[in-house]
Each structure stands twice: as structure tokens, then as C-alpha cells.
Coordinates of C-alpha atoms in Angstrom, one line a residue:
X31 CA -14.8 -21.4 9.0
X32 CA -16.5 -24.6 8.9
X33 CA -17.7 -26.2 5.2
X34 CA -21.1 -26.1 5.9
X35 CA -20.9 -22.5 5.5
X36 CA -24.5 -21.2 4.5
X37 CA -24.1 -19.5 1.2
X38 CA -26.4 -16.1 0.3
X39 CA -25.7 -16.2 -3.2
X40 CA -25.5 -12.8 -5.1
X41 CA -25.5 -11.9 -8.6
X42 CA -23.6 -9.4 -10.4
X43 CA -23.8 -8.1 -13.8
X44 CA -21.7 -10.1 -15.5
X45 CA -23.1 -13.4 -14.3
X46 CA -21.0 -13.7 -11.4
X47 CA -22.0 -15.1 -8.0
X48 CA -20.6 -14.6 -4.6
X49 CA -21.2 -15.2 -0.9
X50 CA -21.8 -12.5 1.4
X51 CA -18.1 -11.9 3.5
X52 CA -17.5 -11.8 7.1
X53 CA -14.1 -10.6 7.0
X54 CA -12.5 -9.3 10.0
X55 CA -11.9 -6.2 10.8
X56 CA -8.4 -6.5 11.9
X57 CA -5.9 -4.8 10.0
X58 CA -2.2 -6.5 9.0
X59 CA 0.6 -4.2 8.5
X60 CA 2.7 -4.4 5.6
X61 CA 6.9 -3.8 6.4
X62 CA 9.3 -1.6 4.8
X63 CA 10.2 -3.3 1.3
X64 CA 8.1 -4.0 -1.7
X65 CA 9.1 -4.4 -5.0
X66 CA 10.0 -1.0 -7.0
X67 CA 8.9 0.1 -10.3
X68 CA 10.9 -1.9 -13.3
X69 CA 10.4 -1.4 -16.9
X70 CA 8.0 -1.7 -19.3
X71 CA 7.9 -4.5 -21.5
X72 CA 5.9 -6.7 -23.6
X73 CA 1.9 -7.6 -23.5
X74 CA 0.9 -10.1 -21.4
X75 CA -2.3 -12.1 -20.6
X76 CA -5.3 -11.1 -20.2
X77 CA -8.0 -12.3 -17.2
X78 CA -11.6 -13.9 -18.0
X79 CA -13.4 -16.0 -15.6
X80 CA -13.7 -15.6 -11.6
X81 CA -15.5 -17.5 -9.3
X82 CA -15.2 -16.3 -5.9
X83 CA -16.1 -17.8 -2.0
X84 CA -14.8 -17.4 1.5
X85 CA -12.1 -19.4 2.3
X86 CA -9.9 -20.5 5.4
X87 CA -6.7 -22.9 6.2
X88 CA -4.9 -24.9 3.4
X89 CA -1.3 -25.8 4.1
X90 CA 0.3 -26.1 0.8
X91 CA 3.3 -25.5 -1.3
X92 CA 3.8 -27.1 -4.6
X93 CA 6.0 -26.5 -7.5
X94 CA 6.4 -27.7 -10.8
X95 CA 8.2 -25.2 -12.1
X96 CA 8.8 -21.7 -10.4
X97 CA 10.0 -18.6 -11.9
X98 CA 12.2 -16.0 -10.6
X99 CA 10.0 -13.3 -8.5
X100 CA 9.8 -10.0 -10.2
X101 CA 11.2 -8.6 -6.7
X102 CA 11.7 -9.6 -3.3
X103 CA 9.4 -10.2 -0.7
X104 CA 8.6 -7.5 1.4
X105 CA 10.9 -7.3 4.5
X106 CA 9.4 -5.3 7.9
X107 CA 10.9 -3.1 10.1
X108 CA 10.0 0.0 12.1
X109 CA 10.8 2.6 9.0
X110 CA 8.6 3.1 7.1
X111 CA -18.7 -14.2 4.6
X112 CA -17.2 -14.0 1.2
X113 CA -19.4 -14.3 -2.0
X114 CA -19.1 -16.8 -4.7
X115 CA -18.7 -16.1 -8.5
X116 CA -19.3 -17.7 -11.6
X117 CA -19.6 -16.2 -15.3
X118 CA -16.9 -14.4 -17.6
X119 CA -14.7 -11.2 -17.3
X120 CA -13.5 -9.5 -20.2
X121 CA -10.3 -7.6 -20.0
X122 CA -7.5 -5.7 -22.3
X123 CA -6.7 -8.3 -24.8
X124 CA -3.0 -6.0 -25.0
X125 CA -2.2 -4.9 -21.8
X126 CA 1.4 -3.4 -21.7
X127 CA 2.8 -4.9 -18.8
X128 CA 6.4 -5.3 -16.9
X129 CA 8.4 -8.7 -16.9
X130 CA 10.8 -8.1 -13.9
X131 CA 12.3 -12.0 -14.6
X132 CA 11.7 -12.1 -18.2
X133 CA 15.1 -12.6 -20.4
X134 CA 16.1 -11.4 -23.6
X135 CA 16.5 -15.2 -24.4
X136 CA 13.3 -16.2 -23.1
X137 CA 10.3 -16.1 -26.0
X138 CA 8.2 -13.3 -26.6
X139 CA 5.3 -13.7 -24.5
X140 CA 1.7 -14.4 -25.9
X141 CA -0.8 -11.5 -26.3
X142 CA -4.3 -13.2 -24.6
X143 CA -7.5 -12.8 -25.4
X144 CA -10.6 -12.5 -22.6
X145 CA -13.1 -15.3 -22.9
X146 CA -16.2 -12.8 -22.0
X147 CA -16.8 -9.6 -23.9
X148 CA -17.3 -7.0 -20.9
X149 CA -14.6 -4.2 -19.6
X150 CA -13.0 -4.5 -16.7
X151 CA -13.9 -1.1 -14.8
X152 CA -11.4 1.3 -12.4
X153 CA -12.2 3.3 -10.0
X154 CA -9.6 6.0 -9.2
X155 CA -9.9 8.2 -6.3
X156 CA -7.8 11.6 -4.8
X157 CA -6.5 12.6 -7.9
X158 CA -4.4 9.6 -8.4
X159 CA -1.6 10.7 -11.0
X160 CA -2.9 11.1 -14.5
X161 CA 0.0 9.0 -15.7
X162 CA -1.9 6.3 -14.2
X163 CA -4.9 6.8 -15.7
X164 CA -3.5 7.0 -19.2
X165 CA -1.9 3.7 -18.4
X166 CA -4.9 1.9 -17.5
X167 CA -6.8 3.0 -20.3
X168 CA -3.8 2.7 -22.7
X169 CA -4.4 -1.0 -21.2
X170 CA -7.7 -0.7 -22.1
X171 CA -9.8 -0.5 -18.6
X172 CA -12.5 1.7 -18.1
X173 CA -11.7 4.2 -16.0
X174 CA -13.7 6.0 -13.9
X175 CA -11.5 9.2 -12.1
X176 CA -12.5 11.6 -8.9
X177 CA -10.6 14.0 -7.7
X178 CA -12.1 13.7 -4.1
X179 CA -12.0 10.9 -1.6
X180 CA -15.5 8.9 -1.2
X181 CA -16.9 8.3 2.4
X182 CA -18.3 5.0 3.5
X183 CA -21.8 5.5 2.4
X184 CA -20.7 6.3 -1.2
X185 CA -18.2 3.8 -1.5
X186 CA -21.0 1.0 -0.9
X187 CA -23.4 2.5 -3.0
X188 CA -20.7 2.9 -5.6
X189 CA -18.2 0.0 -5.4
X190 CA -20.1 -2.9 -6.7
X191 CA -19.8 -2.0 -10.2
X192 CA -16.4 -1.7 -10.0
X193 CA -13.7 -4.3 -10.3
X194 CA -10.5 -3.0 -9.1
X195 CA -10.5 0.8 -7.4
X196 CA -7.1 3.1 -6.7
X197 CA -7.0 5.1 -3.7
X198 CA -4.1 7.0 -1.3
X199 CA -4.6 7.9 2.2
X200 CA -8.0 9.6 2.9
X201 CA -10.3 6.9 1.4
X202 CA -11.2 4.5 3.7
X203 CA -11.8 0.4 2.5
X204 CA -13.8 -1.0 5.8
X205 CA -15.2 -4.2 6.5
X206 CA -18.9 -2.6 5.1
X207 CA -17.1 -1.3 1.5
X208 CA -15.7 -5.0 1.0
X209 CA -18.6 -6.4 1.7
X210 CA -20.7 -4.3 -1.1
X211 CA -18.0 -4.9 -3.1
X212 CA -19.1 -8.1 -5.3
X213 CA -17.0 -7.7 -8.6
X214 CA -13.7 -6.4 -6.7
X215 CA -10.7 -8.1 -7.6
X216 CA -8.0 -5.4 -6.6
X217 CA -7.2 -2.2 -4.5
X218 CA -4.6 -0.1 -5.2
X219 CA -3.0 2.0 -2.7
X220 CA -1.2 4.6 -4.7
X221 CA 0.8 5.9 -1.5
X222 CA 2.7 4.2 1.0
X223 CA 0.5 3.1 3.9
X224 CA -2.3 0.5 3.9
X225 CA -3.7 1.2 7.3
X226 CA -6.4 3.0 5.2
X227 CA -7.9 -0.7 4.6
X228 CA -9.2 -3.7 6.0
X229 CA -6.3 -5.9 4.9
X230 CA -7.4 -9.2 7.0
X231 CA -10.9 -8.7 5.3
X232 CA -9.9 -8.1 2.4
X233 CA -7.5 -10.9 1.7
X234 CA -10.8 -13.3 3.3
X235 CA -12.1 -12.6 0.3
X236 CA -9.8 -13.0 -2.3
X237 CA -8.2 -9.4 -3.0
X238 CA -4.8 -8.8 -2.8
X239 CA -3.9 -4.9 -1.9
X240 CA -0.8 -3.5 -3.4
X241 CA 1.1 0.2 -2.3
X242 CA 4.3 1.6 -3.0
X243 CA 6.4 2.0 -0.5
X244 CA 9.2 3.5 -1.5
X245 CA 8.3 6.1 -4.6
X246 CA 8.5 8.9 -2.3
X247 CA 10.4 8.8 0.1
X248 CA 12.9 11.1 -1.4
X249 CA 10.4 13.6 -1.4
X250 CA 9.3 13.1 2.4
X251 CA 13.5 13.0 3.6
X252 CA 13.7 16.6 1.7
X253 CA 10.5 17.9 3.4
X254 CA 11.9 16.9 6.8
X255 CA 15.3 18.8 6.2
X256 CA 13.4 21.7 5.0
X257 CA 11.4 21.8 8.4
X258 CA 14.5 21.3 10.1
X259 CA 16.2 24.4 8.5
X260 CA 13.0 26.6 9.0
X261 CA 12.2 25.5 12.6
X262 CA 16.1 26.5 13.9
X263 CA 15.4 29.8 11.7
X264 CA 12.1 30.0 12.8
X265 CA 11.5 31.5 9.1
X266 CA 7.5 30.4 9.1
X267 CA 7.1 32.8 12.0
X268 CA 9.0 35.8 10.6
X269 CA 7.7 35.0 6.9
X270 CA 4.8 35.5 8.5
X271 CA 5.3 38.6 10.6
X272 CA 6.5 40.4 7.3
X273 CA 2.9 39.4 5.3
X274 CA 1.3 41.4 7.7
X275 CA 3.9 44.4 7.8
X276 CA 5.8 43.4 10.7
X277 CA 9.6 44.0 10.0
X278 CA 11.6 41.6 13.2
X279 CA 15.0 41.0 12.5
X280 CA 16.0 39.0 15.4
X281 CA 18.9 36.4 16.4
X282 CA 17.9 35.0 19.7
X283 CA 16.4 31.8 19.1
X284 CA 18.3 30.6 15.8
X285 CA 20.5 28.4 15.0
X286 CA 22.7 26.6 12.4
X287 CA 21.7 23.2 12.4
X288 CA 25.6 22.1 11.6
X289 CA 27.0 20.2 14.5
X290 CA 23.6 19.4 16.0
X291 CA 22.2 16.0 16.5
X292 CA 19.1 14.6 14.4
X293 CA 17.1 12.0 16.2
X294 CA 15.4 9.5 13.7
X295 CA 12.5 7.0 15.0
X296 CA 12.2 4.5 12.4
X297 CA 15.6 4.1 10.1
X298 CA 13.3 2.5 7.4
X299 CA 13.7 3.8 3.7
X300 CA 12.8 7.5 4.3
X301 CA 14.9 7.7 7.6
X302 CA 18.1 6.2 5.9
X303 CA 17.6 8.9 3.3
X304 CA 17.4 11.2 5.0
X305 CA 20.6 10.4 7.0
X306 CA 22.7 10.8 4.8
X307 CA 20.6 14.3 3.6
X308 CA 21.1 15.8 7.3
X309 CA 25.3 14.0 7.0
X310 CA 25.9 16.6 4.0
X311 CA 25.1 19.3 6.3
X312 CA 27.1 18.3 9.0
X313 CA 24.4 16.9 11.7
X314 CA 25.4 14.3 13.8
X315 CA 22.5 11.6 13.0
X316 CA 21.5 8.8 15.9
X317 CA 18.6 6.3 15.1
X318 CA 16.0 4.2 16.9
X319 CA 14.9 1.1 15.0
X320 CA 12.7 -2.1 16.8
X321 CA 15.7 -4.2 14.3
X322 CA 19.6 -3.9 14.0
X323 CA 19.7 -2.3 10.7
X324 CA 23.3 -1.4 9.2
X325 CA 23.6 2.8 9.4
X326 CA 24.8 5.0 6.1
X327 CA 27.1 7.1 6.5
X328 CA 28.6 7.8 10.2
X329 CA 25.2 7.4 11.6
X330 CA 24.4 5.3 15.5
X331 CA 22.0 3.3 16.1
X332 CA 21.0 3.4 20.0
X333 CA 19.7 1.0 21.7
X334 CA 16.6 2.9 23.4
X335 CA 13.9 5.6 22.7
X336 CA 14.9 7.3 25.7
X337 CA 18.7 7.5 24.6
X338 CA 17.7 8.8 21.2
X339 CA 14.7 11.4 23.0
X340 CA 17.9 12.9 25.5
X341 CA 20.6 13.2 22.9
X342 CA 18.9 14.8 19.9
X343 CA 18.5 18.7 19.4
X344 CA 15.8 17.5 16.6
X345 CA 13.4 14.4 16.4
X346 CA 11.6 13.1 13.4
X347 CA 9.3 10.3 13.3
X348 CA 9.3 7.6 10.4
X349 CA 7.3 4.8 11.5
X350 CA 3.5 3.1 10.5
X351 CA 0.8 3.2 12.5
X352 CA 0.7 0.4 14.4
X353 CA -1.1 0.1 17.9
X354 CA 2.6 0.0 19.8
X355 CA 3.2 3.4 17.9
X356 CA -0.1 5.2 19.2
X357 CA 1.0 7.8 21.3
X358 CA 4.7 6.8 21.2
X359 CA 5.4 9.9 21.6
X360 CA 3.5 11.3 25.2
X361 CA 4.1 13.4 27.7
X362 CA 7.2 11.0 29.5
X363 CA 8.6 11.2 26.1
X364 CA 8.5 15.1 25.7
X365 CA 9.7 15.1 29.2
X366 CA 13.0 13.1 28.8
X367 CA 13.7 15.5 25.1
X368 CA 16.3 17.7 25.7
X369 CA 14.9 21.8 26.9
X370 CA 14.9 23.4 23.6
X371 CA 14.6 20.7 20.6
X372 CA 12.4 19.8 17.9
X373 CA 9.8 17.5 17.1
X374 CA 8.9 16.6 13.7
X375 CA 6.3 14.4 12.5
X376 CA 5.4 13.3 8.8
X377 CA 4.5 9.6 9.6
X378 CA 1.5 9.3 10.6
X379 CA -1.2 11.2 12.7
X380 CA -1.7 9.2 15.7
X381 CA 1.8 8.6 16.5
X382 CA 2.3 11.6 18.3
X383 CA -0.2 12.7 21.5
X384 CA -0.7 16.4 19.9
X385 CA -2.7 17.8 23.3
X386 CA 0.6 16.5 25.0
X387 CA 2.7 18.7 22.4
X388 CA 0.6 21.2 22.9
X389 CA 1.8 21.3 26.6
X390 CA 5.2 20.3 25.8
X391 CA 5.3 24.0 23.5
X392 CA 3.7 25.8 25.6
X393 CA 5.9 25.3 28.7
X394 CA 8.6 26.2 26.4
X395 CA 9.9 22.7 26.5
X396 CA 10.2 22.4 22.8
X397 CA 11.5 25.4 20.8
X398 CA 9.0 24.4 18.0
X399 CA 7.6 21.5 16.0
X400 CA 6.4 20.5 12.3
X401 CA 3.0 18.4 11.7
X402 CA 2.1 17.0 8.5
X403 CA 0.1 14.3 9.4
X404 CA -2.7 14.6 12.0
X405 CA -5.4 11.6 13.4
X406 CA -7.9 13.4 11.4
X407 CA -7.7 14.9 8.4
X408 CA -10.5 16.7 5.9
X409 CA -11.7 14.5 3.0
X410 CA -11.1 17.4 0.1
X411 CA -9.2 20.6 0.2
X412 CA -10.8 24.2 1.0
X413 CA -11.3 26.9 3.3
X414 CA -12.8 26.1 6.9
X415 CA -11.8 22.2 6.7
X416 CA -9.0 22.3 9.5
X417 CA -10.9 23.6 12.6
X418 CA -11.4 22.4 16.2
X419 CA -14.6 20.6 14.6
X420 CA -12.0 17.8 13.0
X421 CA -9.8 18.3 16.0
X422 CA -10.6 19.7 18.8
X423 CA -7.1 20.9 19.8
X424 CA -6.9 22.2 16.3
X425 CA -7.2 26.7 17.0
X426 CA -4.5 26.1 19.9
X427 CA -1.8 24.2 17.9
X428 CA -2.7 27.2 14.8
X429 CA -2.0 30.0 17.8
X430 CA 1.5 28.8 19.2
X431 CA 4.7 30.3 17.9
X432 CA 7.2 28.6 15.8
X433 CA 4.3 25.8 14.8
X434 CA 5.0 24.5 11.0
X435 CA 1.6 22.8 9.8
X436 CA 1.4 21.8 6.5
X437 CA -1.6 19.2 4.6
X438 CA 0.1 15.8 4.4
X439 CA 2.0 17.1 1.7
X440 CA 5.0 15.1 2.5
X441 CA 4.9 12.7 -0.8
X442 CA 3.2 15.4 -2.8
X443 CA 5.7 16.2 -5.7
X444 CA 5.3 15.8 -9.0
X445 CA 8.3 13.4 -9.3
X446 CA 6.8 10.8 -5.9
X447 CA 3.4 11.2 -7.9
X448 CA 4.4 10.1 -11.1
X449 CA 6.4 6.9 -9.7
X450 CA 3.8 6.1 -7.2
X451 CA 1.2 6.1 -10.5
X452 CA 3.6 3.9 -12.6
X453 CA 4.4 1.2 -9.9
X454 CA 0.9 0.7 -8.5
X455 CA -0.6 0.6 -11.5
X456 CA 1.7 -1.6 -13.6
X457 CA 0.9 -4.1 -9.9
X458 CA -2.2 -3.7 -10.7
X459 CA -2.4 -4.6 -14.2
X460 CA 0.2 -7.5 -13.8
X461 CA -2.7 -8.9 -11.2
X462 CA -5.7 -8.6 -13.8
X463 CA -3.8 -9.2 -16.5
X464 CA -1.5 -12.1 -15.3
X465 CA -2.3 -13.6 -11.9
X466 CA 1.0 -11.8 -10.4
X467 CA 0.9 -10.7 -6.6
X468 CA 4.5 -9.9 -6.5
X469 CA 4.3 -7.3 -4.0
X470 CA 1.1 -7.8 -2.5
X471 CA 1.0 -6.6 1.1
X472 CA -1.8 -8.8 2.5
X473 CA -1.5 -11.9 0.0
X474 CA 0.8 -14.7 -0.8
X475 CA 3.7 -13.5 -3.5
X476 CA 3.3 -16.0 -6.3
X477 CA 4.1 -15.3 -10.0
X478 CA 4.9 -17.6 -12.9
X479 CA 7.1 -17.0 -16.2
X480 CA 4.9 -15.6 -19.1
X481 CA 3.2 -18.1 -21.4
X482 CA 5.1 -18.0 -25.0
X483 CA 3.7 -17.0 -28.3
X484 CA 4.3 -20.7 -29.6
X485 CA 1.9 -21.8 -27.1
X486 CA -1.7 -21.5 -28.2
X487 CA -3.1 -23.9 -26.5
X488 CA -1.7 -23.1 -22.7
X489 CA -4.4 -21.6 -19.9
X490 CA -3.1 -20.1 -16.8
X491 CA -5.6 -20.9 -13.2
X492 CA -5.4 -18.4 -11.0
X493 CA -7.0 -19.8 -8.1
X494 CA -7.4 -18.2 -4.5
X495 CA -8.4 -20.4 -1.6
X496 CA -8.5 -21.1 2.3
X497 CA -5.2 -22.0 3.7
X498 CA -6.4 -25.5 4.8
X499 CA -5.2 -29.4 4.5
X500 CA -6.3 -31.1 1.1
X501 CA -6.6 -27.8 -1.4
X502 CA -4.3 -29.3 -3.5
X503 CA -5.6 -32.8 -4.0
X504 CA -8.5 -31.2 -5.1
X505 CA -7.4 -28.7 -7.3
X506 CA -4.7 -31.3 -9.1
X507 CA -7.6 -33.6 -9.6
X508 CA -9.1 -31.4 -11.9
X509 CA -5.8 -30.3 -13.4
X510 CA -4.9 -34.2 -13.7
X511 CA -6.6 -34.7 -16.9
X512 CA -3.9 -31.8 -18.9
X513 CA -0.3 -31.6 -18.8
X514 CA 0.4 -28.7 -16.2
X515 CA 3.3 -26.8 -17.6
X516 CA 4.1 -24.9 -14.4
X517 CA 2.4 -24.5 -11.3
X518 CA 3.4 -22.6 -7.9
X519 CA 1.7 -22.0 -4.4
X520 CA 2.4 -20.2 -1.5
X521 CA -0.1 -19.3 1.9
X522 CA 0.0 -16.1 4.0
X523 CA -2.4 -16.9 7.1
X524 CA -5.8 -18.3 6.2
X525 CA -5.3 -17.7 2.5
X526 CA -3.5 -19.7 0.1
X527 CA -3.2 -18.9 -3.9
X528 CA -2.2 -21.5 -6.4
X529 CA -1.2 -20.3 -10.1
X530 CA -0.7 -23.0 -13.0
X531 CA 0.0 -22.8 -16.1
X532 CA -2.1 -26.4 -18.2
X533 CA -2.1 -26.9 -22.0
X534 CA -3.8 -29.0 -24.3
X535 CA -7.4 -26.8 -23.4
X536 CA -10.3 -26.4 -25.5
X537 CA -13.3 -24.0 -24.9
X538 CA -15.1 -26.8 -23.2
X539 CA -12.6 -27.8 -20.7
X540 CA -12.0 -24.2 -19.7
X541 CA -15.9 -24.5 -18.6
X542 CA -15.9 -27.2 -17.2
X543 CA -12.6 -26.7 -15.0
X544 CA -13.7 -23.6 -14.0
X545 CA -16.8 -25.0 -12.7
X546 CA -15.1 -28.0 -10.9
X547 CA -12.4 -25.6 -9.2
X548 CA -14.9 -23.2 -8.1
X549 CA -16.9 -26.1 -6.4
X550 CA -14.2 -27.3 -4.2
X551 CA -15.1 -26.4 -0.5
X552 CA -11.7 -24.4 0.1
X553 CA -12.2 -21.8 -3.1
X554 CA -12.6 -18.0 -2.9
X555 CA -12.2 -17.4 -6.4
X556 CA -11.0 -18.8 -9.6
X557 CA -9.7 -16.9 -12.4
X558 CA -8.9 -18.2 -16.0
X559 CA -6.3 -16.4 -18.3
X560 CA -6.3 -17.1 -21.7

């Protein structure tokens, strides 16, 4: 994007200005490891200013002093016009936050204070765990809860008073919600994909996006055993029979599942679970992963689709949605699986060509299947919500025998909840409250140690840019004048975020460095914790 960028300036309610985004609409897909939930710990800082623009290219890592991450950098494998601001936030001057890094010897971190007087505001959506909720309010946030997902047209007329919103898989963040968006900081996905939202847009204007991938994957590994055991029983069908008064003891059909082979697509965190699940009951596990990944347990990796599709009695699907997994599993696929076997699906909807699994039950093919996930799924629970309306295929997949179809319920457990709740939101409250995007799935990772009770005078810049030559000329110009303490950046694409940590700051000079920040060509936003 060029710097003479014409800016339409905006103005929110808490005297902050941005330029109306263009981000793209092109989605990137975060990989299989993000940092887990830690323990909670002391207060740390809490956020004020933010000036926001669009931003670009800035090649540029610098380091003063860099701390030890709170967790990894997320690995990948198969498994598993912006607006400009200018003005004050206020936010929780005690926020109860989680130093992964932070030693017993290190000091006791300082409890900040917000420069401006207003509340930082929350949006939570689809019933996100109440856990979660208390925390953010514990943390002092307004919160504002639903139950339900939002469509487009209410998130836009909604979002903008909102500056940081919690969703899970039905609500969808498009191009059109971030542009309405002109106080979001933050999103919060409090499940484990992101495909839900416009990550390439969203990090163009200066929001980093956090999940959890791991919290429940336990839960989805024991749902996919279950299925397992039911399909070879075929115990939904005869469950069924006996509800309406039919008694059909029959054998024909059913099977133990010890000694036969499980097929798993994707041998991310969920799929190496739940190899050693289908081990302990004697299955034979093979897997198909686009890396080498070391197997648990007696497990094979094979070195095609096609071998893992003709050797397994049952296949299950662990992998995002990507656009080489649309479809990945069509009709040549259900033609190489061996006559007889099962397909199981609680990935994602669009993986698997359903009219092609239609065909592949009906011809007797397959011996039976289990869907939790589906390309398109009702917005809010109730009666009449599944039909051939949402999917047209929908009343023939209902009708065929041996047919498990359950509501994306595959992380819905109490125990997957409550972790999900805890490690998004303490992400999210490490970002607004301390700068931190350890874990961030569209964003550069960048976190600094916690500033010290002893040191009253110390600021920490929080400053989000274009990934572009001369950024940090620019920004240590303005920072030449204090004694920067620490400072760390890191770039992810065509965005680039710089933290620093200056002393020797008065009221004044957080004003006016603010304001000469914000001004640089390259800035999306600039945030000041004190």
C-alpha cells in the first residue's frame, strides 16, 4: 500500500480515530501447536492509548533485551483500508493475569493504572464458558454475554462499540465485521479453528486472533472411539428400533473392533490421542500426515492416502479446513476404502463430499458413518433447524441406516469448555492488559518480562505497524530521547509489532510520543501501558 494512502478518518467514542480497512479477504491457517493454559499469577499492566492505521512491509527485528516466550511458537501440520486512532482507553487497573516466564526470583510485577477513564467492553458470543466471563469481569471488563451466534448484519451494527469480542465456530468475522469494527483490538476464538475469520484482514488492521487448539481434544478422541464402538454395534440403529417398540436382537453386521485397523487423516494433537485410546483396545492404528511425525505407541505412519483408505476397517478425519482438504474425501476415495468400513468425520464440514457418502452408503460400500461437522450448520439450537433447507442432501443422510449425526458436539464437555474459557481468555487479557501475542495465530509472537513494582516511572509501547524498511528508525527516534529498558520485534507477512519497555516518562511525554508514533507512515496502531 502506497503512503499516500487517502485517509477517511472516523471517530469513535472514546476519541479515537481510524482509517477505513481494505483488508483482504484471504484467510491464513493457523497449525497444530499454540501455547496451553499455564497458571494464574500476579497483576499485570494495564492498556490506555491506541492509535490505529493500515499498515504494510517493515523488515525488522531488534532486541534490547528479550524475554523468554510464555510458550512456543505455533508449529503446523495436517492434525489438527485500516482506520487510524487517537484518544485514551481505560482498562482493569488489576487484571489477574499469567506470567508463563516469570520466576520466583524475578520482582513482583507492577499493578498499572489506565491513563483514560473508560471500560474496555467484551463481547461474548455462543455461550462461551461462564468461567470466562467471570474472569473477564473479575478483570474488570464490561461484559456483554449471548448465548446465540450474531449474523453479519448484526455484528456490524453491533461490533463498533465493542473492543475485543469472544466467539467459537458459528460466528462468522468477515471482511464487512472488521471493517465496522472501529474500537476492536482482539478476537477470541474460544474453540479450536479460526477459519471462522478473516485472519489476513484482520491482522491488516492491527488485531491479533487467538484460539485454543488443544483444550479439547481429549474430548473429540473420546467421541471418535465412542462412534467407533457404536457404528461396529450398530447400537444407534437398534437404540432406536427399541424407542419405537421394535425388539431386533440381531448379530449379522457387528463386530468387535479388537484386532481391526483405525485409519487416522491428520495425526495432529487429537489423532495422536486418540491413537493410543484405539491401542488400549487392541486396534491396529495406521496414519496419514502431509509431515513425518513420530507415532505413540505401535502406531504406522504410511506414506499415501490411498494406502491408509485400502487398509483401514475404520477412517477418521482430523484435519482443518484448508482448500487442499475440500472434498478430500470424494467418490475415488470411497472407492479405494475397503467394502464394508467406516467413515468418521469430526473435523470439519467440508472435508468430506457428503452427496458422495451418500452414494458410497447406499451402494452398501460403507457399513456406516458418523458426522459431526457438516458445511452448514444452524446459527442456534431447536426444532426444524437441520433440514434439506440448510442442506439439501440433509432428509437422505437422516433416512439411511447405521447413520450417527450428532451437532458439532465433539469439544462440547464440561471439562474442554472450562479449559477453552481459561486459555483464551487469560490470551486475551495478557494482550489488553500487557501487549503479549504469545500465541497469536495471525500475528507476530512478541512478549517482554513484566515491568517491576520498583519501577514507577517505566511505560511499555505497544506498537503495531506495516512490515516495511525504515519502521524502526522511526519509531527509535522518538524513543531516543528515554532510556529504553527492553524492547523486542518480530514480523509475520505485511505486519510487524514492536514492544518496548522506556523509563524516565512524565504525563507529557506519554502525549506527545503517542502522537509522534502514531504519525509515522508505517503505524496501524499504538498502544501505551502504564
Amino acid at each position: 500500500m502506497s503512503s499516500l494512502l487517502t485517509m477517511k478518518m472516523i471517530t469513535n467514542g472514546l476519541g479515537l480515530t481510524r482509517e477505513e480497512p481494505q483488508p483482504k479477504t484471504s484467510q491464513s491457517i493457523p497449525r497444530a501447536f499454540a501455547p496451553k493454559p499455564k497458571t494464574m499469577s500476579k497483576a499485570i499492566p494495564t492498556s490506555v492509548s491506541a492509535v490505529r492505521i493500515d499498515k504494510e512491509r517493515s523488515n525488522s527485528v531488534q532486541t534490547s533485551e528479550m524475554m523468554m516466550p510464555i510458550s512456543s511458537s505455533p508449529k503446523t501440520h495436517f492434525g489438527s483500508g485500516g482506520q487510524h486512532r487517537s484518544g485514551s482507553l481505560g482498562t482493569p487497573s488489576s487484571p489477574k493475569m499469567n506470567f508463563g516466564s516469570l520466576s520466583l526470583s524475578d520482582p513482583q510485577p507492577r499493578v498499572l493504572h489506565p491513563l483514560g477513564s473508560g471500560e474496555l467492553k467484551l463481547l461474548l458470543l455462543e455461550n462461551i464458558s461462564q468461567e470466562a466471563v467471570k474472569s473477564f469481569k473479575d478483570n474488570g471488563f464490561q461484559v456483554d454475554f449471548h448465548s446465540k451466534s450474531l449474523s453479519e448484519d448484526e455484528l456490524v451494527a453491533k461490533i463498533g462499540g465493542y473492543h475485543a469480542i469472544g466467539i467459537r465456530s458459528k460466528t462468522k468475522i468477515t471482511a464487512r465485521v472488521l471493517n465496522a469494527a472501529a474500537k476492536l483490538l482482539v478476537i477470541g476464538c474460544f474453540c479450536i479453528g479460526t477459519n471462522q475469520v478473516d485472519l489476513d484482514g484482520a491482522a491488516k488492521a492491527g488485531i491479533p486472533v487467538f484460539n485454543s487448539p488443544f483444550s479439547n481434544s481429549r474430548s473429540v478422541a473420546e467421541l471418535v472411539i465412542s462412534e467407533i464402538i457404536a457404528l461396529s454395534r450398530q447400537i444407534v440403529d437398534r437404540a432406536n428400533e427399541m424407542r419405537q417398540g421394535t425388539w431386533n436382537k440381531v448379530s449379522k453386521g457387528c463386530w468387535e473392533i479388537r484386532g481391526k485397523t483405525l485409519g487416522i487423516i491428520g495425526y495432529g494433537h487429537i489423532g495422536s490421542q486418540l491413537s493410543v485410546l484405539a491401542e488400549a483396545f487392541g486396534m491396529r492404528v495406521l496414519y496419514y500426515d502431509v509431515m513425518n511425525i513420530m507415532p505413540l505407541g505401535s502406531a504406522s505412519q504410511v506414506n499415501t492416502l490411498h494406502d491408509l483408505l485400502t487398509n483401514s476397517d475404520f477412517v477418521t478425519l482430523h484435519v482443518p479446513e484448508l482448500p487442499e482438504t475440500t472434498n478430500m474425501i470424494s467418490t475415488s476415495q470411497f472407492q479405494s476404502m475397503k467394502d464394508g468400513s467406516y467413515l468418521i468425520n469430526n473435523a470439519r464440514g467440508k472435508v468430506v463430499d457428503i452427496p458422495a457418502l451418500v452414494v458410497a452408503l447406499k451402494t452398501k460400500k460403507l457399513a456406516g458413518c458418523a458426522v459431526d461437522v457438516f458445511p452448514s450448520e444452524p446459527g442456534a439450537n431447536g426444532p426444524n433447524t437441520f433440514t434439506n433447507d440448510l442442506n439439501k442432501w440433509a432428509s437422505e443422510l437422516q433416512s439411511l441406516p447405521n447413520v450417527i449425526m450428532t451437532p458439532h458436539i465433539g469439544g462440547s464437555t464440561e471439562e474442554a469448555q472450562r479449559m477453552i474459557g481459561f486459555e483464551v481468555s487469560s490470551a486475551l487479557t495478557r494482550y489488553l492488559t500487557y501487549g503479549s501475542t504469545m500465541g497469536a495465530v495471525n500475528f507476530p509472537e512478541v512478549d517482554l518480562r513484566p515491568i517491576g513494582a520498583d519501577q514507577i516511572d517505566f511505560v511499555r509501547v505497544c506498537h503495531a505497524h506495516k512490515n516495511e524498511p525504515g519502521v524502526l528508525r522511526q519509531v527509535n527516534e522518538a524513543l531516543s530521547q528515554f532510556n529504553v529498558e527492553k524492547q523486542y520485534s518480530d514480523s509475520k507477512g505485511d505486519v510487524a509489532y514492536l514492544m518496548a519497555d522506556i523509563s524516565g516518562v512524565n504525563d507529557q511525554d506519554l502525549i506527545d510520543l503517542q502522537d509522534r508514533i502514531s504519525k509515522t507512515r508505517s503505524n496501524i496502531i499504538t498502544r501505551l501501558l502504564s
